[in-house]
XYZ file of C-alpha atoms in Angstrom:
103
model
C 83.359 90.234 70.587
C 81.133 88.795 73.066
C 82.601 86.863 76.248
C 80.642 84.541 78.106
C 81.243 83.963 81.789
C 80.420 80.610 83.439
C 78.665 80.676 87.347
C 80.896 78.512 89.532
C 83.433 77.625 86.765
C 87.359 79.235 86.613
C 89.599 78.582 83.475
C 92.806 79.332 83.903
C 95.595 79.050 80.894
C 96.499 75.740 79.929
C 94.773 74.501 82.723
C 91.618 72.101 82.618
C 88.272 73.992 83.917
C 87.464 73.301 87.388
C 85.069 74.254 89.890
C 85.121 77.335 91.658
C 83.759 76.046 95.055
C 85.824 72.389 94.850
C 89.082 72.867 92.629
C 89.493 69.948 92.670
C 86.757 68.813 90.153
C 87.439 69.354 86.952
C 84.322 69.832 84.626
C 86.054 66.975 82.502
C 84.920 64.786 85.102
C 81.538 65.618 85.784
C 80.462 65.524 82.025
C 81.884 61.894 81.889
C 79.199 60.579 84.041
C 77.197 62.195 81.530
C 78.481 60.710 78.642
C 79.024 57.178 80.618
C 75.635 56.718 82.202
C 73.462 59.427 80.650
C 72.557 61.368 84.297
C 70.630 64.296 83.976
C 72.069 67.015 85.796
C 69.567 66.036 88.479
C 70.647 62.609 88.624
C 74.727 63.541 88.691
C 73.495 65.999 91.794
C 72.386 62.762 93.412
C 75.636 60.543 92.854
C 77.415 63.182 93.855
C 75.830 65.123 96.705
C 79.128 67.748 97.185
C 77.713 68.942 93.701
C 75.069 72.030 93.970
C 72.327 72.004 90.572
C 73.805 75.328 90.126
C 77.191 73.981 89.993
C 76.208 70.763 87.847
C 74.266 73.339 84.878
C 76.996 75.561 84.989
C 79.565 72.658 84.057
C 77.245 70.664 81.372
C 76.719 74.668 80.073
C 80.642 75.377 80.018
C 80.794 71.404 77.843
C 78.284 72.273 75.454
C 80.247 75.654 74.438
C 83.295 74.260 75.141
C 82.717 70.131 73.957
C 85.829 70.190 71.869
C 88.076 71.216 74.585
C 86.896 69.101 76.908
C 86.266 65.935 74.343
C 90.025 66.118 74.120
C 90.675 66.677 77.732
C 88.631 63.225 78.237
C 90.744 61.370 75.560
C 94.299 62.426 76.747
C 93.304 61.007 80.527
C 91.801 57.846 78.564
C 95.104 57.540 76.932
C 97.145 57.672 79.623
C 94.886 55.182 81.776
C 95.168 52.708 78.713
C 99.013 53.017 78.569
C 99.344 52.908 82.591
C 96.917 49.456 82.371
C 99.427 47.938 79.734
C 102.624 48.704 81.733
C 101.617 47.844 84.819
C 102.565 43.651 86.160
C 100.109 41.687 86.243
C 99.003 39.373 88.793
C 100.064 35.568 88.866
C 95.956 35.339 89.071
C 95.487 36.944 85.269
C 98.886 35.543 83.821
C 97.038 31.935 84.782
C 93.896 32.457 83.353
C 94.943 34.096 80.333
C 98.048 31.378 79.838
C 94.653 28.954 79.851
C 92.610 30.933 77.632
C 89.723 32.372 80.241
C 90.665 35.749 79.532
């Protein structure tokens, strides 16, 4: 069986994939300015100027053999930002202007 290793990428067990260099990116969230805005890798290298190219192609690389894994990564955390939106209070400001309909 062949085993592919990704440049600048460490997978750990039942942990998301990350960056080597910056742990603290996971590859989950570099692919969703892909998927939000359509950046190249070039163009995500320029909103984010921390990122190297090598780092940026290494993470869409790990998606595209990995898309399923991190698809699912993408729609847990969009779960959980949905349910923390409708349990949080809301402001007098939107309780107004949805009581009068502008919302």
């Amino acid at each position: 069986m062949l085993t592919l290793s990704y440049p600048h990428i460490e997978k750990s067990e039942l942990q998301p994939a990350r960056l080597q260099r910056l742990p603290r990116i996971r590859i989950a969230q570099i692919v969703m300015d892909y998927i939000a805005y359509g950046w190249s890798v070039e163009e995500i290298c320029r909103q984010h100027l921390y990122l190297t190219l090598s780092e940026a192609h290494a993470a869409m690389g790990y998606y595209f053999d990995h898309q399923e894994e991190i698809d699912q990564e993408i729609r847990l955390e969009w779960q959980q930002v949905q349910e923390n939106i409708t349990q949080s209070a809301k402001s007098p400001f939107y309780i107004r202007m949805k009581a009068k309909g502008l919302l």
